[in-house]
Coordinates of N, CA and C and ligand atoms in Angstrom, one line a residue:
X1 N 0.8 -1.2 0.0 CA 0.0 0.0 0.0 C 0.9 1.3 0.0
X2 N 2.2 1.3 0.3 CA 2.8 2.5 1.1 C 3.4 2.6 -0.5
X3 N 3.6 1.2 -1.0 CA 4.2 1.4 -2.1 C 3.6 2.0 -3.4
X4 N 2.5 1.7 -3.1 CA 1.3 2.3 -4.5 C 1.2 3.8 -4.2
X5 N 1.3 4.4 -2.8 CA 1.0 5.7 -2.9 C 2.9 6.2 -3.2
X6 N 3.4 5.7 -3.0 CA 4.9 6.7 -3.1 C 4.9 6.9 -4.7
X7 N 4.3 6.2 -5.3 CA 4.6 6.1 -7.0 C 3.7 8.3 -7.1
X8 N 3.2 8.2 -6.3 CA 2.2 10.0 -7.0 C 3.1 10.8 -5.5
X9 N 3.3 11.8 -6.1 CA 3.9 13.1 -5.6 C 3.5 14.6 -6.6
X10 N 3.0 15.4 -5.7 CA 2.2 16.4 -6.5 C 3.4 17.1 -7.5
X11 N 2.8 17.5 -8.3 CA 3.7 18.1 -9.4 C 3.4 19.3 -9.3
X12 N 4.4 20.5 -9.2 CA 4.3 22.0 -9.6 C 4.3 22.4 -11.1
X13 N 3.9 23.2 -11.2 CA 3.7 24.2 -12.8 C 5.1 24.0 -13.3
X14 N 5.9 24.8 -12.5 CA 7.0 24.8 -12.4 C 8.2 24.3 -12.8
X15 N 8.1 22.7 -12.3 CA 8.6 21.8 -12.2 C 8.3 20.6 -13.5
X16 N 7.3 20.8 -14.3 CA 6.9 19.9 -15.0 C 8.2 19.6 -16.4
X17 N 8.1 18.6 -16.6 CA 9.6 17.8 -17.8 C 8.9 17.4 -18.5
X18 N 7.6 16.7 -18.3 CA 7.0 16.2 -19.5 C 5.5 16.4 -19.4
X19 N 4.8 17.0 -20.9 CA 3.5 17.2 -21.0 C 3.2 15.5 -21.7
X20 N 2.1 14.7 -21.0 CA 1.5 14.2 -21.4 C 0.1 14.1 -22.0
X21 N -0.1 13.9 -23.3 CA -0.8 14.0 -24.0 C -1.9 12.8 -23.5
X22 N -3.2 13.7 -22.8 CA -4.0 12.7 -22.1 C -5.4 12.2 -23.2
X23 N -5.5 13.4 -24.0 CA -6.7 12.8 -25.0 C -6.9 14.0 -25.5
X24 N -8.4 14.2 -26.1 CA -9.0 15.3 -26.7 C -10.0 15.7 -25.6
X25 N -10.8 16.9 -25.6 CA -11.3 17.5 -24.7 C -12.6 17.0 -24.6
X26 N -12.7 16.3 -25.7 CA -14.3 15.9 -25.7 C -14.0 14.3 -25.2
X27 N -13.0 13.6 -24.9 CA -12.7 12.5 -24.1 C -13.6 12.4 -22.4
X28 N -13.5 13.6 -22.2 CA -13.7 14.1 -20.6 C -15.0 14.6 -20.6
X29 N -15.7 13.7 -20.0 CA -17.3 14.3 -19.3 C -16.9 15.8 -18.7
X30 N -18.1 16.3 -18.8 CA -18.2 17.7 -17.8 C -18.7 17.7 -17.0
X31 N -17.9 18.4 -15.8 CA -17.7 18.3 -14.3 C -17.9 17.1 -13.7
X32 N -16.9 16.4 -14.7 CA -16.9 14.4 -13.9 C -15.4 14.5 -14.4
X33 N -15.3 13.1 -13.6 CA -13.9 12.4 -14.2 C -13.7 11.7 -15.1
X34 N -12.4 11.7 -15.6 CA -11.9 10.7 -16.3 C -10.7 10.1 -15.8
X35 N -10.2 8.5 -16.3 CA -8.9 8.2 -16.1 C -8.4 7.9 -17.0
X36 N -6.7 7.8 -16.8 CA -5.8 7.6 -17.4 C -5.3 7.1 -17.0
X37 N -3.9 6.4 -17.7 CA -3.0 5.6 -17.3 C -1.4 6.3 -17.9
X38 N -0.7 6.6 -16.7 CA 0.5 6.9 -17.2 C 2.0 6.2 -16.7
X39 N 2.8 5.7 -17.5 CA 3.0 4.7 -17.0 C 2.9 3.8 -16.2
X40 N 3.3 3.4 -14.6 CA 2.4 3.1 -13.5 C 1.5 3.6 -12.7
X41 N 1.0 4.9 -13.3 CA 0.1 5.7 -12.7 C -0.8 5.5 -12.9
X42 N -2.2 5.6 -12.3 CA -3.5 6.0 -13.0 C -4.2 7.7 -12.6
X43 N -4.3 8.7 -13.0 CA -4.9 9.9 -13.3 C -6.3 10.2 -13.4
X44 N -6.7 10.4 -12.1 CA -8.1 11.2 -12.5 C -8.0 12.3 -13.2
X45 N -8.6 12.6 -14.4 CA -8.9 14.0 -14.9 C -10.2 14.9 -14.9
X46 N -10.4 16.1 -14.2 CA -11.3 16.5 -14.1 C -11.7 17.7 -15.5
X47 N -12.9 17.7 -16.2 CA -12.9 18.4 -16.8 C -14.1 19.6 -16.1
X48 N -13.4 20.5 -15.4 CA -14.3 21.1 -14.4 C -15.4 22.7 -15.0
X49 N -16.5 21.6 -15.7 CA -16.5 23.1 -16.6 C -17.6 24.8 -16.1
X50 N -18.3 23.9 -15.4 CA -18.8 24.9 -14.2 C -17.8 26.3 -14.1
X51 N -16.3 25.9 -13.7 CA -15.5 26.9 -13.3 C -14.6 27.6 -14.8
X52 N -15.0 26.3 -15.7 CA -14.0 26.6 -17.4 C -12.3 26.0 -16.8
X53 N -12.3 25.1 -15.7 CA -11.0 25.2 -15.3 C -10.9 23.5 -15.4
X54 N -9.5 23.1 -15.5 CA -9.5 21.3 -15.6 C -8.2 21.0 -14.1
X55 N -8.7 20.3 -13.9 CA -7.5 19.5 -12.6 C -7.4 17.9 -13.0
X56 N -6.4 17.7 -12.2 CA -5.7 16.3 -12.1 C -5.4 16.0 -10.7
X57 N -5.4 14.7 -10.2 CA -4.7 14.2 -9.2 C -4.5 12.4 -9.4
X58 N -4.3 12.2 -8.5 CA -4.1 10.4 -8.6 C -5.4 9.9 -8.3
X59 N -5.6 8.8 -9.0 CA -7.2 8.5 -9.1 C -7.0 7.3 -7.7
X60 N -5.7 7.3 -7.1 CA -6.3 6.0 -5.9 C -6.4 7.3 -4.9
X61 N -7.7 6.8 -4.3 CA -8.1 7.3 -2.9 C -7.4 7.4 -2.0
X62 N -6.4 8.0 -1.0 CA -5.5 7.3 0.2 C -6.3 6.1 1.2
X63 N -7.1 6.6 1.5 CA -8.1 6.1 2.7 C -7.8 4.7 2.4
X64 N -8.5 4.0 1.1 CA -8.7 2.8 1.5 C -7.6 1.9 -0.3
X65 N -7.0 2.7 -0.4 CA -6.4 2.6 -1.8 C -7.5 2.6 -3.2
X66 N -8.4 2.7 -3.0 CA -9.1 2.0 -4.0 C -8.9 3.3 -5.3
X67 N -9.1 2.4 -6.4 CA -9.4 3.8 -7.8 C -10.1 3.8 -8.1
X68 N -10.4 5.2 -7.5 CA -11.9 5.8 -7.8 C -12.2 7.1 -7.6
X69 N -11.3 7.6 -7.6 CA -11.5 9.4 -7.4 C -12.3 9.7 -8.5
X70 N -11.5 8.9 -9.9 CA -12.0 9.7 -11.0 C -13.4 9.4 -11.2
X71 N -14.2 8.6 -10.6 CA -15.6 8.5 -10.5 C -16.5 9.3 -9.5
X72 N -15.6 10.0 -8.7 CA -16.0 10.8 -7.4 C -17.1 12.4 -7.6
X73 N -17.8 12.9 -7.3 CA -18.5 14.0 -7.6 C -17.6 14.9 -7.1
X74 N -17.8 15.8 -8.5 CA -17.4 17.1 -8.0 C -18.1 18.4 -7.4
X75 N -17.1 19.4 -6.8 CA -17.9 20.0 -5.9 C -17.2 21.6 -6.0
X76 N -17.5 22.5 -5.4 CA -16.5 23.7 -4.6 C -17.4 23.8 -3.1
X77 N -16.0 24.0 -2.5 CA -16.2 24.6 -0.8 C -15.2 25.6 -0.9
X78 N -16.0 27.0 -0.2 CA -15.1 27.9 0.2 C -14.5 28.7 -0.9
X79 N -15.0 28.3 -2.3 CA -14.7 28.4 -3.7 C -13.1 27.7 -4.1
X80 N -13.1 26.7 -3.3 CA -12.3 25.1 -3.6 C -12.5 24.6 -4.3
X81 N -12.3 24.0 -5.2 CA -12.3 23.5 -6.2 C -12.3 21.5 -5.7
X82 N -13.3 20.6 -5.4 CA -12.6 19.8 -4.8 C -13.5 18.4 -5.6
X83 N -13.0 16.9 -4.9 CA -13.5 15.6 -5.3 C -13.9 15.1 -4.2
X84 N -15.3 14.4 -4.3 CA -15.1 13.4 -3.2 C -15.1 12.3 -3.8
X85 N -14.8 11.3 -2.7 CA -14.4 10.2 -3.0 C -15.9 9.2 -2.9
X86 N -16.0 8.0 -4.1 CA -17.5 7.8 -4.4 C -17.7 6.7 -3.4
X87 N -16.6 6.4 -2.4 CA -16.6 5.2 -0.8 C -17.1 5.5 -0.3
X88 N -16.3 6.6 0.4 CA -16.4 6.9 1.9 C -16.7 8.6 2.1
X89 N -16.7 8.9 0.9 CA -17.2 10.6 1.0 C -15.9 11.5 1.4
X90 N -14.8 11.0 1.3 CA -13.7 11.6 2.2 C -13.1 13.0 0.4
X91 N -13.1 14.1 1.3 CA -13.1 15.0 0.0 C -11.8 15.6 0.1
X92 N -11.4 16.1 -1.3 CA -9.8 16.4 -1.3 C -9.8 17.9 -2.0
X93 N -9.2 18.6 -2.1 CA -8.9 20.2 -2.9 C -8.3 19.4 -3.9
X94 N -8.5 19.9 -5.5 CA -8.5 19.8 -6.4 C -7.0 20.7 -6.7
X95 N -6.8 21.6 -5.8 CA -6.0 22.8 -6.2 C -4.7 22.0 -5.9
X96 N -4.9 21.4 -4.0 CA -3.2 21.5 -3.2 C -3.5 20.0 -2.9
X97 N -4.0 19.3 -3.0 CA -4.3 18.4 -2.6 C -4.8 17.6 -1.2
X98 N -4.9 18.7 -0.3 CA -5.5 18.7 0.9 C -6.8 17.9 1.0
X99 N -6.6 17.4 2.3 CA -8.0 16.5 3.0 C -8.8 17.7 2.8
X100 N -10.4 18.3 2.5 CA -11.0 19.1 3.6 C -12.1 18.3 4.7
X101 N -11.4 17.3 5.2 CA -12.3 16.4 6.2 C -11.6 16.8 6.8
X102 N -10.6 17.5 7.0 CA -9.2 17.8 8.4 C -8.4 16.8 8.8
X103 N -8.4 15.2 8.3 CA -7.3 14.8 8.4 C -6.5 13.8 7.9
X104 N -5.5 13.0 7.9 CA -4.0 12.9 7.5 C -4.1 12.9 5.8
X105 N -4.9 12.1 5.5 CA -4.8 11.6 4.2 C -4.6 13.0 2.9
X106 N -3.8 12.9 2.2 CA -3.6 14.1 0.9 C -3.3 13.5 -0.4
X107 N -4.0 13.9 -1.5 CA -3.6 13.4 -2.7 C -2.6 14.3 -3.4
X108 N -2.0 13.8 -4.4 CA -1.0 14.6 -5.4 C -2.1 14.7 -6.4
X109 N -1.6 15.5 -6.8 CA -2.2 16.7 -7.9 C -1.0 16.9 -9.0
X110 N -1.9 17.2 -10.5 CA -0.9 17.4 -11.3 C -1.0 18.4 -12.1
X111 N -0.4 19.6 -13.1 CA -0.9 20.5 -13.5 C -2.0 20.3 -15.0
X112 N -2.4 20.8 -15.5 CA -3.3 20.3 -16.4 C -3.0 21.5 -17.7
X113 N -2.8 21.6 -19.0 CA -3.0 22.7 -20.2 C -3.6 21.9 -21.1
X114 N -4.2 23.2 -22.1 CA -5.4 22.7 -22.8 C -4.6 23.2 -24.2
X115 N -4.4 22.7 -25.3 CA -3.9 23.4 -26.5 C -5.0 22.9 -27.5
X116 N -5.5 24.2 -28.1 CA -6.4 23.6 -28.8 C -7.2 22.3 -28.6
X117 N -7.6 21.3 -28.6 CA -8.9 20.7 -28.5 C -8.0 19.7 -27.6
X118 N -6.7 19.3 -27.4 CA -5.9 18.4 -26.5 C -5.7 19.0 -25.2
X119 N -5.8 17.5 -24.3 CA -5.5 18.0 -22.6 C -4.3 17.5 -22.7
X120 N -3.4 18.3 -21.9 CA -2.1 17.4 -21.3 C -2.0 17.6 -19.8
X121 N -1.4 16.5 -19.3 CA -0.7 16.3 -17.5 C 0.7 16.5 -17.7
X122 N 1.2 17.2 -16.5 CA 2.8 17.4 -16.3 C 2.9 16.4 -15.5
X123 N 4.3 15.8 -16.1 CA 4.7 14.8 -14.8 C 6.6 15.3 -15.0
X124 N 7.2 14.7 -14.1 CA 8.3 15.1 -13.4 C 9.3 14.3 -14.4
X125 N 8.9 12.9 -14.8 CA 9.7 12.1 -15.8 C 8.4 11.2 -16.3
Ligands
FES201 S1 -11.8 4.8 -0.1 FE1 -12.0 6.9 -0.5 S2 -12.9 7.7 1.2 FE2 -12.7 5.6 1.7

């Protein structure tokens, strides 16, 4: 388990080496998820259109490992941008990847650009 979550570590803007070409924009439900698969990863993608804004994080839940974020409803708190999880209801910021249940569990997040009708994810390698 320790070892499935060490594979995701949030990615900054900043920091991104590689744009992964995740699909076309019409791949992605509106204001739902989708998954991907990147190398050993799997990627929730959110196409968040309510806000016109798209996010990413790791589609396994911490809580109970399961993949299924990307099936999770979306939401805003606080004008948060967030997921819950479609188990146990346990909800995450979309933005930093914060619990907002208040506690331990945090997902990684990844950045998301839209070029012409293509989504891409930044990953680190
Ligand atoms: S598995 Fe996601 S909240 Fe329990």
């Amino acid at each position: 388990m320790e070892e499935l979550l060490s594979q995701y570590e949030t990615v900054n803007l900043s920091a991104v080496k590689i744009w992964f070409k995740a699909g076309s924009i019409k791949d992605f439900p509106s204001n739902r998820g989708g998954c991907i698969k990147y190398k050993n990863k799997q990627i929730a993608i959110f196409n968040f259109e309510r806000r016109n804004e798209w996010y990413a994080c790791q589609n396994a839940c911490p809580h109970k490992m399961e993949m299924v974020l990307s099936r999770g409803m979306t939401g805003s708190t606080d004008g948060i941008p967030k997921i819950a999880c479609p188990m146990h209801k346990k909800t995450f910021s979309l933005v930093d990847g914060s619990n907002l249940n208040g506690d331990d569990f945090k997902i990684a997040t990844y950045p998301v650009k839209i070029e012409g009708n293509e989504v891409f994810v930044g990953f680190l390698e």
